[in-house]
Amino acid sequence: MLSLTKPGGPIKWIYKPDPALAAQGVACCDVVNRGAVYSKGKLFFNTLDDNTIALDAETGKVIWKTKLGDINKGETITMAPLVVKDKVLVGDSGGELGVRGWLTALDVNTGKIIWRAYATGSDKDVLIGEGFHSFYPSDNGKDLGIHTWPTDAWKTGGGTMWGWIAYDPDSDLIYYGTGNPGPWNQAQRPGDNKWTTTLFARNPDTGMAKWALQYNPHDEHDYDGINEQILVDMEVAGKPRHVLLHPDRNGHLYVVDRGTGEIISAEPYGYVNSILGVDLKTGRPIINPAKETKLGTVVHDICPTASGLKDWNPSAFSPQTGLMYIPHENLCMDWKSTQVNYIAGTPFVGAEVVSKAGPGGNRGEFSAWDPIQAKAVWTIKEDLPLWSGTMATAGGLVFYGTMDGWFKAVDAQTGALIWRFRTGSGIIGQPVAYRGPDGHEYVAILSGVGGWAGAVVSGDLDPRDPTGALGIIGVMGDLKQKTATGGTLYVFALPQS
Amino acid sequence: MTQRTLIAAALIACAVTAAQAQQQADPNVNHGPKNPTESGLFPGGNVPTPDPTGASYDGNLRAIAAGKQLFSEMNCTGCHANGGGAIGPALMSGHWRYGGRVDQIYESIAQGRPNGMPSWRGTLQPPNMWDLAAYVKSLADNAANPK
């Protein structure tokens, strides 16, 4: 972690967390960190070896450090924490290693653990109690985190929380989704596998759940529910509604009433054939039986692929245009499930996957989405999957990066390319705009390819094995010809007005 | 976005205003040396003799078949796929971080390695680890000499 005084200026301080090197051996999809958070003079971030650290933002000195997990159980932490009032919220990674997912709240001043909500197990462990009421019947019932699994399978069932948390101060609720069930081989875990791939609304002080919505009961395709939720107030059928917008890995853009958990709409924002639609009466996806995964049999051309129509990288919403900007993928896959043994601290996957480009051959898309009409207004086709975040600005621009290093600004209304710059490596970072102490406006982006989709370059993997990197090498084998490893922060100054 | 990246970012000038950065597209740029041993220095010229046990496993079809089964059962595939790599490095590329002789592969399996390779000697018996080493070596041998 480092502090820079100004673009091009000297480094103010560097803090080296020195995480256990062995943690790299249990990080499923490259060695990544999704960011730090600043609050009231403190900087909070997580390390791959399961520590949350609070630094003095002025000096870089450690205020506290709390260990939350164990790499020998396959637990790592890759998410960016969120501060809500006097708590730091942190979740775990390891859905491919048979961990048990959780979200934990720590005291911002001391690092003491205040509560932990597991994603599987008893209602007591999941922090479900009085006052819990989900909109759909299948998300209500006693100890579903145990009874929707074969005996004890919930203990190694995943449901991690490595994505994004949103907080609504009006209702005083946090919203976040949980990850995929483990193992990927669905034959080893009959049942709904609650509460994996589930959207939770919780009280941030106590952790108690208000309601839950399981996006993908008994997920068969690795469709984690951890993608962002954008909180928006908008008119639906002439009435103002407080909603959250969630582009799920399963390819559907969920508009959810954030008071009740009711799905207002859920339409595909790209090519999908694994799910025929979302049943608004039950809240459950209608699974295409032809694309269900099977033990020992290759099922071909399942769309979207395991990393989803969109993975972790956040979309943006512009109040000016009323549009959501979604950086996503257009990938399909062949999938064969295999029997897998649970050995703590090793991958618990049980699937052989080969990813491929979706219809049209372009592997990425950047879509401007109208959440009221539930349709795309325009879409930019990209050769490579989009693995960078997106930023919408008050100046009517939208920024995103590509895996071959282009940093782009497009017109928020039309999608027309306004500006682009080739950075030294592929971009999987998240654009940031800020006004510096000198009064100038700046736009910053980290360039340095990696992540699941970039692992063939960052991990120097062999493109001849299409099953490598959980099958994504099958569609990313050419990335070594398009970019190389990087690690550069680019800061662009806007012209003075 | 990696921790490596963040540290590297500090070392590189931050403001970019001029020409576009050059792409480094040499696919071999990240590879280590092709056939390293644990060390290339042998004091007094005394080169150690590799563990002779390996000779009976290297290229042995029974050992390779048994190793292949263990490779799946011990979840090695989860990290190394079918040789292309995932969490762990590729095993078919012919580039070895810790040596590509069968006895060196055996040592990597038994001892583990600092950047995430688990140590298996508490879990597996030596003959099993030799079988695994024979299979792992065959992945690179077969890739180098496709039939």
XYZ file of C-alpha atoms in Angstrom:
644
model
C 0.000 0.000 0.000
C 1.458 3.324 -0.947
C 0.575 6.969 -0.641
C 1.329 9.395 -3.461
C 1.362 13.123 -2.852
C 0.556 14.128 -6.428
C 0.784 12.738 -9.955
C 4.445 12.256 -10.770
C 5.373 13.365 -7.275
C 7.267 11.481 -4.599
C 5.910 8.581 -2.606
C 4.822 9.737 0.816
C 4.874 6.331 2.459
C 4.852 2.616 1.623
C 3.375 -0.087 3.805
C 4.286 -3.691 2.981
C 1.825 -6.160 4.489
C 4.086 -9.157 3.721
C 1.278 -11.684 3.321
C 2.137 -15.379 3.588
C 3.507 -16.394 0.195
C 1.732 -19.756 0.455
C -1.619 -17.942 0.191
C -1.004 -17.779 -3.565
C -1.570 -21.537 -3.664
C -5.201 -21.243 -2.549
C -6.266 -18.172 -4.559
C -8.503 -19.610 -7.252
C -8.273 -17.018 -9.984
C -5.013 -15.142 -9.897
C -3.616 -13.120 -7.004
C -5.857 -10.077 -6.888
C -6.968 -7.337 -4.527
C -10.061 -5.301 -5.384
C -9.122 -2.211 -3.417
C -8.920 -0.258 -0.194
C -11.397 2.092 1.486
C -10.781 5.384 3.265
C -12.814 6.626 6.203
C -12.112 9.390 8.731
C -8.338 9.339 8.541
C -8.027 5.575 8.264
C -7.354 3.309 5.319
C -8.749 -0.234 5.391
C -7.768 -3.145 3.176
C -7.502 -6.918 3.160
C -4.638 -9.288 2.451
C -4.704 -12.575 0.569
C -3.707 -14.402 3.774
C -6.911 -13.310 5.546
C -5.966 -10.166 7.447
C -7.853 -6.902 7.571
C -5.520 -3.983 8.226
C -6.282 -0.410 9.296
C -3.585 2.166 8.567
C -3.240 5.794 9.551
C -3.769 7.433 6.164
C -1.337 10.245 6.987
C 1.585 8.132 8.134
C 0.983 4.576 6.866
C 1.368 3.256 10.431
C -0.677 0.201 11.425
C -3.567 1.013 13.760
C -4.817 -2.556 13.967
C -4.582 -5.865 12.139
C -7.133 -8.674 12.562
C -6.828 -12.211 11.237
C -10.146 -13.489 9.903
C -9.449 -16.806 8.198
C -7.063 -19.693 7.537
C -5.316 -20.438 4.233
C -5.099 -24.099 5.244
C -8.881 -24.213 4.928
C -8.593 -22.556 1.523
C -9.745 -19.167 2.769
C -8.363 -15.995 1.214
C -9.623 -12.405 1.049
C -9.641 -10.445 -2.208
C -12.580 -8.037 -1.824
C -12.497 -4.340 -1.029
C -13.958 -3.677 2.418
C -16.810 -1.227 3.006
C -17.116 1.065 6.024
C -20.659 1.543 7.316
C -20.910 3.837 10.322
C -18.464 2.409 12.880
C -17.932 -0.951 11.211
C -15.716 -2.372 8.484
C -17.394 -5.120 6.464
C -15.235 -7.926 5.043
C -16.032 -11.187 3.259
C -13.983 -14.218 2.242
C -12.935 -15.881 -1.009
C -12.438 -19.580 -1.684
C -15.582 -20.855 -3.377
C -13.393 -23.187 -5.453
C -11.706 -24.627 -2.334
C -14.693 -25.818 -0.319
C -14.670 -22.984 2.189
C -17.739 -21.830 4.066
C -18.604 -18.298 3.034
C -19.077 -15.422 5.473
C -19.365 -11.690 5.873
C -17.833 -10.165 9.010
C -18.136 -6.751 10.679
C -15.155 -5.318 12.572
C -14.994 -2.272 14.806
C -13.311 0.548 12.842
C -11.333 1.708 15.883
C -10.175 -1.586 17.371
C -10.515 -4.265 14.676
C -12.583 -6.364 17.070
C -15.011 -8.739 15.360
C -18.589 -7.605 16.090
C -20.541 -10.170 14.088
C -20.095 -12.835 11.427
C -22.856 -14.023 9.114
C -22.181 -17.358 7.429
C -23.784 -18.178 4.093
C -24.455 -21.809 4.995
C -25.472 -23.671 8.151
C -28.065 -22.970 10.824
C -30.208 -19.832 10.952
C -28.216 -18.889 14.058
C -24.965 -18.962 12.064
C -26.498 -17.212 9.046
C -27.946 -14.515 11.382
C -31.519 -15.249 10.405
C -34.026 -14.699 13.187
C -37.165 -12.775 14.066
C -38.030 -10.151 11.516
C -36.679 -12.171 8.592
C -39.158 -12.310 5.758
C -38.246 -12.976 2.143
C -40.530 -12.111 -0.742
C -40.548 -15.593 -2.293
C -41.695 -18.759 -0.478
C -38.607 -20.817 -1.293
C -36.457 -18.242 0.522
C -38.374 -18.731 3.770
C -38.055 -21.709 6.141
C -36.093 -22.947 9.118
C -32.384 -23.762 8.861
C -32.464 -23.877 5.070
C -28.695 -23.439 5.140
C -28.549 -27.025 6.458
C -31.652 -28.698 5.001
C -31.059 -27.723 1.366
C -27.815 -29.738 1.320
C -26.850 -33.412 1.652
C -25.644 -34.208 5.175
C -22.804 -31.890 6.206
C -22.178 -30.676 2.629
C -22.969 -27.128 3.792
C -19.707 -27.169 5.741
C -17.756 -27.145 2.475
C -20.417 -25.493 0.357
C -18.972 -22.098 -0.552
C -21.244 -19.046 -0.649
C -18.261 -16.738 -0.198
C -18.451 -12.939 -0.379
C -15.674 -11.530 -2.536
C -17.610 -8.785 -4.313
C -19.422 -5.625 -3.473
C -21.551 -4.345 -0.612
C -23.998 -1.446 -0.951
C -25.403 0.546 1.963
C -28.671 2.484 1.965
C -28.616 5.001 4.844
C -32.370 5.695 4.511
C -33.398 2.128 5.259
C -30.186 1.425 7.220
C -29.628 -1.821 5.343
C -26.632 -3.334 3.591
C -27.004 -5.384 0.418
C -24.597 -7.999 -0.915
C -24.622 -11.267 -2.835
C -22.907 -14.572 -2.047
C -20.800 -16.765 -4.317
C -21.209 -20.119 -6.000
C -21.890 -23.398 -4.220
C -19.093 -25.946 -4.020
C -18.140 -28.167 -5.580
C -18.941 -27.164 -9.142
C -20.055 -30.762 -9.721
C -23.729 -30.290 -8.902
C -24.338 -34.065 -8.622
C -22.519 -34.024 -5.256
C -24.915 -31.504 -3.696
C -28.618 -32.098 -4.507
C -30.869 -29.353 -3.112
C -31.166 -25.578 -3.364
C -27.789 -25.127 -1.556
C -28.828 -22.109 0.469
C -27.614 -19.508 0.927
C -25.193 -19.588 -1.980
C -25.724 -17.154 -4.911
C -28.053 -15.197 -2.648
C -28.768 -11.497 -2.258
C -29.020 -10.554 1.431
C -30.432 -7.406 3.036
C -29.006 -7.038 6.545
C -28.866 -4.640 9.460
C -25.268 -3.377 9.546
C -25.179 -3.046 13.349
C -26.302 -6.569 14.209
C -25.804 -8.424 10.932
C -29.344 -9.810 11.208
C -30.912 -10.569 7.835
C -34.130 -8.813 6.821
C -34.699 -10.808 3.667
C -32.907 -12.984 1.135
C -33.287 -13.685 -2.558
C -31.470 -16.695 -3.991
C -30.614 -15.843 -7.594
C -29.543 -19.332 -8.680
C -30.891 -22.115 -6.445
C -28.711 -25.220 -6.930
C -26.384 -23.364 -9.268
C -24.939 -25.667 -11.945
C -22.762 -23.201 -13.850
C -20.650 -21.275 -11.317
C -22.929 -18.240 -11.458
C -21.809 -16.405 -8.281
C -24.125 -13.675 -6.998
C -21.366 -11.330 -5.870
C -21.663 -8.686 -8.585
C -22.488 -5.122 -7.605
C -25.847 -3.752 -6.560
C -26.431 -0.145 -7.649
C -29.032 1.640 -5.529
C -31.350 3.762 -7.646
C -34.717 5.427 -7.117
C -36.753 5.201 -10.308
C -40.291 5.144 -11.616
C -41.772 1.753 -12.340
C -45.235 1.730 -13.946
C -45.739 5.344 -12.886
C -44.754 4.763 -9.259
C -41.510 5.774 -7.576
C -39.628 2.702 -6.397
C -36.468 2.259 -4.343
C -34.623 -0.418 -6.283
C -31.246 -2.036 -6.668
C -29.789 -2.934 -10.047
C -27.765 -6.143 -10.199
C -26.237 -7.606 -13.372
C -25.953 -11.253 -12.383
C -23.404 -13.747 -13.659
C -26.418 -15.690 -15.000
C -26.851 -12.956 -17.612
C -29.945 -11.276 -16.213
C -30.235 -7.700 -15.056
C -32.190 -7.854 -11.828
C -34.228 -4.837 -10.780
C -35.103 -5.601 -7.162
C -37.273 -3.660 -4.706
C -34.716 -3.016 -1.981
C -37.351 -2.847 0.741
C -38.896 -6.247 0.104
C -36.637 -8.274 -2.213
C -39.310 -8.471 -4.931
C -37.913 -8.834 -8.452
C -39.454 -6.104 -10.598
C -37.773 -7.302 -13.756
C -34.922 -9.621 -14.777
C -34.049 -9.499 -18.454
C -30.940 -10.806 -20.256
C -28.352 -8.110 -21.046
C -26.470 -10.298 -23.551
C -26.624 -13.767 -25.064
C -27.945 -16.392 -22.615
C -29.187 -19.942 -23.252
C -28.662 -21.692 -19.913
C -31.642 -19.887 -18.402
C -34.868 -19.440 -20.344
C -36.059 -16.587 -18.114
C -36.672 -15.601 -14.522
C -40.084 -16.553 -13.118
C -41.309 -13.413 -11.360
C -43.872 -15.463 -9.371
C -41.256 -17.662 -7.720
C -38.141 -15.527 -8.135
C -36.355 -18.563 -9.592
C -34.664 -18.886 -12.964
C -36.231 -21.272 -15.459
C -33.340 -23.610 -16.241
C -32.873 -24.817 -19.800
C -32.750 -28.629 -19.354
C -30.514 -28.965 -22.434
C -27.821 -26.890 -20.703
C -27.862 -28.595 -17.295
C -24.419 -29.891 -16.369
C -23.881 -33.646 -16.011
C -21.438 -36.002 -14.333
C -19.126 -37.601 -16.880
C -20.847 -36.066 -19.932
C -19.720 -33.000 -21.840
C -22.580 -30.537 -22.298
C -21.708 -28.208 -25.167
C -22.261 -24.507 -25.777
C -23.619 -23.361 -22.433
C -23.996 -19.560 -22.439
C -22.878 -17.655 -20.475
C -19.663 -19.379 -19.420
C -18.588 -20.021 -15.810
C -17.252 -16.502 -15.328
C -20.690 -15.278 -16.308
C -22.123 -12.833 -18.790
C -20.390 -10.438 -16.436
C -17.921 -11.071 -13.649
C -16.858 -8.914 -10.670
C -15.945 -5.676 -12.482
C -18.486 -3.040 -11.544
C -20.821 -1.247 -13.902
C -21.753 2.414 -13.426
C -24.989 4.401 -13.401
C -25.336 7.954 -14.697
C -28.117 10.049 -13.162
C -27.767 12.325 -16.217
C -28.751 9.699 -18.758
C -30.600 7.302 -16.463
C -28.528 4.535 -18.037
C -26.404 1.804 -16.533
C -23.068 1.038 -18.208
C -22.138 -2.621 -18.067
C -18.672 -3.943 -18.987
C -19.225 -7.623 -19.711
C -18.338 -10.809 -21.533
C -19.791 -12.746 -24.432
C -18.508 -16.242 -23.704
C -19.930 -19.759 -23.736
C -18.501 -23.083 -22.546
C -18.407 -26.852 -22.734
C -18.687 -28.438 -19.291
C -18.121 -31.958 -17.933
C -18.653 -32.590 -14.240
C -16.276 -34.964 -12.471
C -16.304 -36.543 -9.016
C -14.093 -34.609 -6.594
C -12.738 -35.361 -3.119
C -12.651 -32.737 -0.399
C -9.088 -32.257 0.849
C -8.839 -29.117 2.973
C -6.670 -26.464 1.380
C -6.909 -27.896 -2.155
C -9.305 -27.052 -4.990
C -12.799 -28.547 -4.608
C -14.132 -28.084 -8.129
C -15.131 -31.282 -9.927
C -15.563 -29.929 -13.436
C -13.612 -29.752 -16.650
C -14.564 -26.640 -18.557
C -13.511 -25.173 -21.909
C -14.653 -21.629 -22.625
C -15.240 -20.220 -26.111
C -16.445 -17.019 -27.736
C -20.185 -16.388 -27.803
C -22.319 -15.632 -30.882
C -20.643 -13.123 -33.190
C -17.143 -14.068 -32.036
C -16.536 -10.878 -30.035
C -15.570 -11.921 -26.528
C -16.547 -8.698 -24.788
C -19.315 -6.136 -24.856
C -19.917 -2.761 -23.299
C -23.644 -2.156 -22.939
C -25.640 0.940 -22.027
C -28.741 -0.391 -20.325
C -32.051 1.327 -19.683
C -33.303 -0.194 -16.416
C -36.846 1.112 -16.889
C -37.331 -0.243 -20.406
C -35.180 -3.270 -19.461
C -33.233 -3.172 -22.689
C -29.874 -2.112 -24.106
C -29.755 1.325 -25.725
C -26.426 0.678 -27.424
C -23.684 -1.939 -27.254
C -20.008 -1.697 -28.173
C -18.469 -4.983 -29.279
C -14.981 -5.692 -27.971
C -12.623 -8.435 -29.121
C -11.516 -9.395 -25.612
C -13.690 -9.924 -22.528
C -14.089 -6.758 -20.467
C -12.526 -7.234 -17.046
C -12.195 -3.570 -15.978
C -14.567 -1.458 -13.968
C -16.477 1.460 -15.437
C -16.927 5.078 -14.424
C -19.584 7.571 -15.555
C -18.704 11.258 -15.119
C -20.704 14.468 -14.815
C -19.021 15.552 -18.040
C -21.078 13.035 -20.000
C -18.306 10.479 -20.466
C -17.991 6.839 -19.590
C -14.552 5.270 -19.051
C -13.467 1.635 -19.284
C -10.376 -0.393 -20.171
C -9.662 -3.422 -22.337
C -7.482 -6.453 -21.702
C -5.086 -5.392 -24.470
C -4.455 -2.087 -22.724
C -6.759 0.494 -24.268
C -8.220 3.007 -21.852
C -11.320 4.471 -23.497
C -13.782 7.296 -22.978
C -17.097 7.098 -24.815
C -20.061 9.450 -25.058
C -22.576 8.479 -22.375
C -25.550 9.148 -24.675
C -24.390 7.546 -27.887
C -21.444 5.295 -27.089
C -19.308 7.135 -29.654
C -15.585 6.802 -28.940
C -14.298 10.205 -27.757
C -10.746 9.345 -26.629
C -8.482 6.368 -26.118
C -4.962 5.685 -24.903
C -2.888 2.500 -25.121
C -1.411 1.652 -21.739
C 1.519 -0.720 -21.250
C -0.512 -3.786 -20.251
C -4.087 -5.028 -20.178
C -6.497 -3.157 -17.919
C -8.415 -4.930 -15.166
C -8.404 -1.955 -12.787
C -11.147 0.491 -12.014
C -11.143 4.071 -13.308
C -11.156 6.866 -10.738
C -11.779 10.602 -11.261
C -10.754 13.169 -8.655
C -9.813 16.783 -8.131
C -6.257 17.115 -6.902
C -5.010 19.495 -4.207
C -3.857 21.743 -7.068
C -7.450 22.141 -8.273
C -6.935 20.108 -11.434
C -9.225 17.278 -12.427
C -7.579 13.890 -12.956
C -8.571 10.460 -14.238
C -6.561 7.490 -12.988
C -6.341 3.843 -14.029
C -4.117 0.930 -13.046
C -2.739 -1.017 -15.988
C -1.556 -4.574 -15.405
C -3.333 -7.610 -16.795
C -4.404 -10.518 -14.626
C -7.459 -11.883 -12.896
C -9.193 -15.058 -13.961
C -9.465 -14.000 -17.609
C -5.876 -12.727 -17.663
C -4.272 -15.588 -15.745
C -2.751 -17.027 -18.921
C -0.455 -13.984 -18.990
C -0.037 -13.134 -15.302
C 0.518 -16.797 -14.357
C 2.447 -17.634 -17.550
C 0.074 -20.541 -18.219
C 0.305 -22.823 -21.257
C -2.269 -21.922 -23.931
C -2.136 -25.450 -25.373
C -4.340 -26.734 -22.527
C -7.843 -25.273 -23.065
C -8.963 -26.546 -19.637
C -6.322 -24.397 -17.902
C -7.348 -21.663 -15.437
C -10.739 -23.314 -14.866
C -11.336 -23.462 -18.604
C -10.833 -19.833 -19.521
C -7.575 -20.543 -21.369
C -9.796 -22.152 -23.997
C -10.842 -18.672 -25.088
C -7.876 -16.562 -23.894
C -4.972 -18.451 -25.468
C -4.101 -15.505 -27.738
C -3.723 -13.005 -24.890
C 0.043 -13.583 -24.699
C 0.286 -12.189 -28.226
C -1.782 -9.119 -27.301
C -0.331 -7.978 -24.007
C 2.206 -8.732 -21.293
C 2.319 -8.351 -17.539
C 2.308 -4.796 -16.251
C 1.878 -2.745 -13.119
C 1.615 0.953 -13.827
C -0.649 3.660 -12.445
C -1.608 6.085 -15.223
C -2.965 9.482 -14.214
C -4.356 11.795 -16.905
C -4.829 15.508 -16.270
C -7.844 17.146 -17.825
C -7.124 20.355 -19.743
C -7.612 23.459 -17.631
C -10.846 25.244 -18.434
C -4.450 -4.938 -9.225
C -2.216 -7.555 -7.756
C -0.055 -6.726 -4.808
C 2.902 -7.067 -7.155
C 1.239 -4.521 -9.351
C 0.686 -2.047 -6.563
C 4.295 -2.176 -5.499
C 5.494 -1.944 -9.070
C 3.244 1.044 -9.579
C 5.222 2.940 -6.992
C 8.416 2.454 -8.900
C 7.137 3.821 -12.140
C 6.447 7.446 -12.855
C 2.778 8.150 -12.485
C 1.936 10.984 -14.829
C 1.695 9.912 -18.425
C 1.263 12.747 -20.852
C 3.358 11.911 -23.895
C 3.602 9.101 -26.395
C 1.698 5.889 -26.068
C 3.386 3.169 -24.099
C 4.989 0.372 -26.041
C 3.358 -3.020 -25.823
C 5.656 -5.814 -24.684
C 4.270 -8.757 -26.557
C 7.157 -11.220 -26.370
C 5.393 -14.381 -25.175
C 8.571 -15.660 -23.534
C 9.239 -12.537 -21.530
C 7.979 -14.016 -18.256
C 9.572 -17.413 -18.466
C 12.332 -18.382 -16.121
C 15.395 -20.282 -17.230
C 14.506 -23.382 -19.159
C 16.185 -26.104 -17.127
C 17.310 -24.797 -13.750
C 18.596 -27.010 -11.013
C 18.279 -26.046 -7.376
C 21.581 -24.281 -7.870
C 24.044 -23.957 -10.686
C 26.981 -23.627 -8.290
C 28.838 -26.677 -6.992
C 31.644 -25.808 -4.540
C 34.813 -27.677 -5.285
C 33.276 -28.997 -8.470
C 31.382 -31.660 -6.514
C 28.152 -32.091 -8.490
C 25.592 -33.995 -6.374
C 24.177 -37.233 -7.766
C 20.388 -37.179 -8.330
C 18.320 -39.597 -6.234
C 18.722 -42.878 -8.173
C 15.176 -43.981 -7.249
C 13.863 -41.690 -9.973
C 15.362 -43.722 -12.793
C 12.908 -46.584 -12.317
C 9.922 -44.185 -12.436
C 10.999 -41.823 -15.218
C 9.079 -42.806 -18.360
C 7.623 -45.890 -16.631
C 4.151 -46.415 -18.088
C 2.777 -48.050 -14.933
C 4.015 -45.157 -12.816
C 2.642 -42.574 -15.258
C -0.801 -44.211 -15.282
C -0.877 -44.465 -11.475
C 0.352 -40.883 -11.195
C -2.346 -39.659 -13.545
C -5.036 -41.154 -11.325
C -3.497 -39.628 -8.188
C -3.180 -36.295 -9.970
C -6.954 -36.206 -10.245
C -7.754 -37.738 -6.826
C -5.462 -35.378 -4.903
C -6.993 -32.338 -6.682
C -3.760 -31.494 -8.472
C -5.932 -30.783 -11.531
C -7.605 -27.933 -9.645
C -4.284 -26.046 -9.607
C -2.468 -27.335 -12.696
C -5.412 -28.317 -14.961
C -4.302 -30.900 -17.510
C -0.827 -29.399 -17.561
C -1.697 -25.863 -18.655
C -1.866 -24.522 -15.121
C -4.385 -22.464 -13.136
C -3.681 -21.533 -9.508
C -0.329 -23.207 -9.987
C 2.093 -23.039 -12.900
C 1.910 -24.896 -16.186
C 3.559 -28.316 -16.081
C 3.662 -28.973 -19.819
C 5.524 -25.856 -20.940
C 9.026 -27.195 -20.397
C 9.800 -24.264 -18.106
C 10.414 -25.423 -14.547
C 10.752 -23.095 -11.580
C 12.358 -25.752 -9.401
C 13.856 -28.180 -11.872
C 12.348 -30.615 -14.365
C 14.227 -33.862 -13.596
C 11.987 -36.513 -12.079
C 13.863 -36.330 -8.772
C 13.495 -32.537 -8.700
C 9.751 -32.809 -9.384
C 9.569 -35.393 -6.588
C 11.206 -32.947 -4.195
C 8.755 -30.194 -5.182
C 5.814 -32.514 -4.463
C 7.238 -33.830 -1.185
C 8.565 -30.578 0.260
C 6.157 -28.106 -1.322
C 7.423 -24.759 -2.586
C 7.164 -21.318 -0.993
C 4.791 -19.649 -3.469
C 1.829 -21.937 -2.878
C 2.799 -25.508 -3.731
C 1.600 -27.627 -0.793
C 3.864 -30.145 0.882
C 2.462 -33.647 0.327
C 4.906 -35.773 2.328
C 2.588 -35.808 5.320
C -0.260 -37.113 3.155
C 1.291 -39.392 0.518
C 3.846 -42.203 0.674
C 7.079 -41.891 -1.341
C 6.036 -44.429 -4.047
C 2.861 -42.381 -4.669
C 4.858 -39.192 -4.966
C 7.281 -40.863 -7.393
C 4.295 -41.962 -9.508
C 3.031 -38.380 -9.484
C 6.456 -37.065 -10.436
C 6.627 -39.495 -13.362
C 3.207 -38.338 -14.598
C 4.052 -34.639 -14.213
C 7.284 -35.093 -16.144
C 5.377 -36.953 -18.882
C 3.119 -33.912 -19.393
C 6.119 -31.863 -20.499
C 7.729 -34.759 -22.368
C 4.539 -35.413 -24.347
C 4.011 -31.723 -25.108
C 7.585 -31.438 -26.387
C 7.217 -34.572 -28.534
C 3.584 -34.746 -29.670
C 2.695 -38.097 -31.217
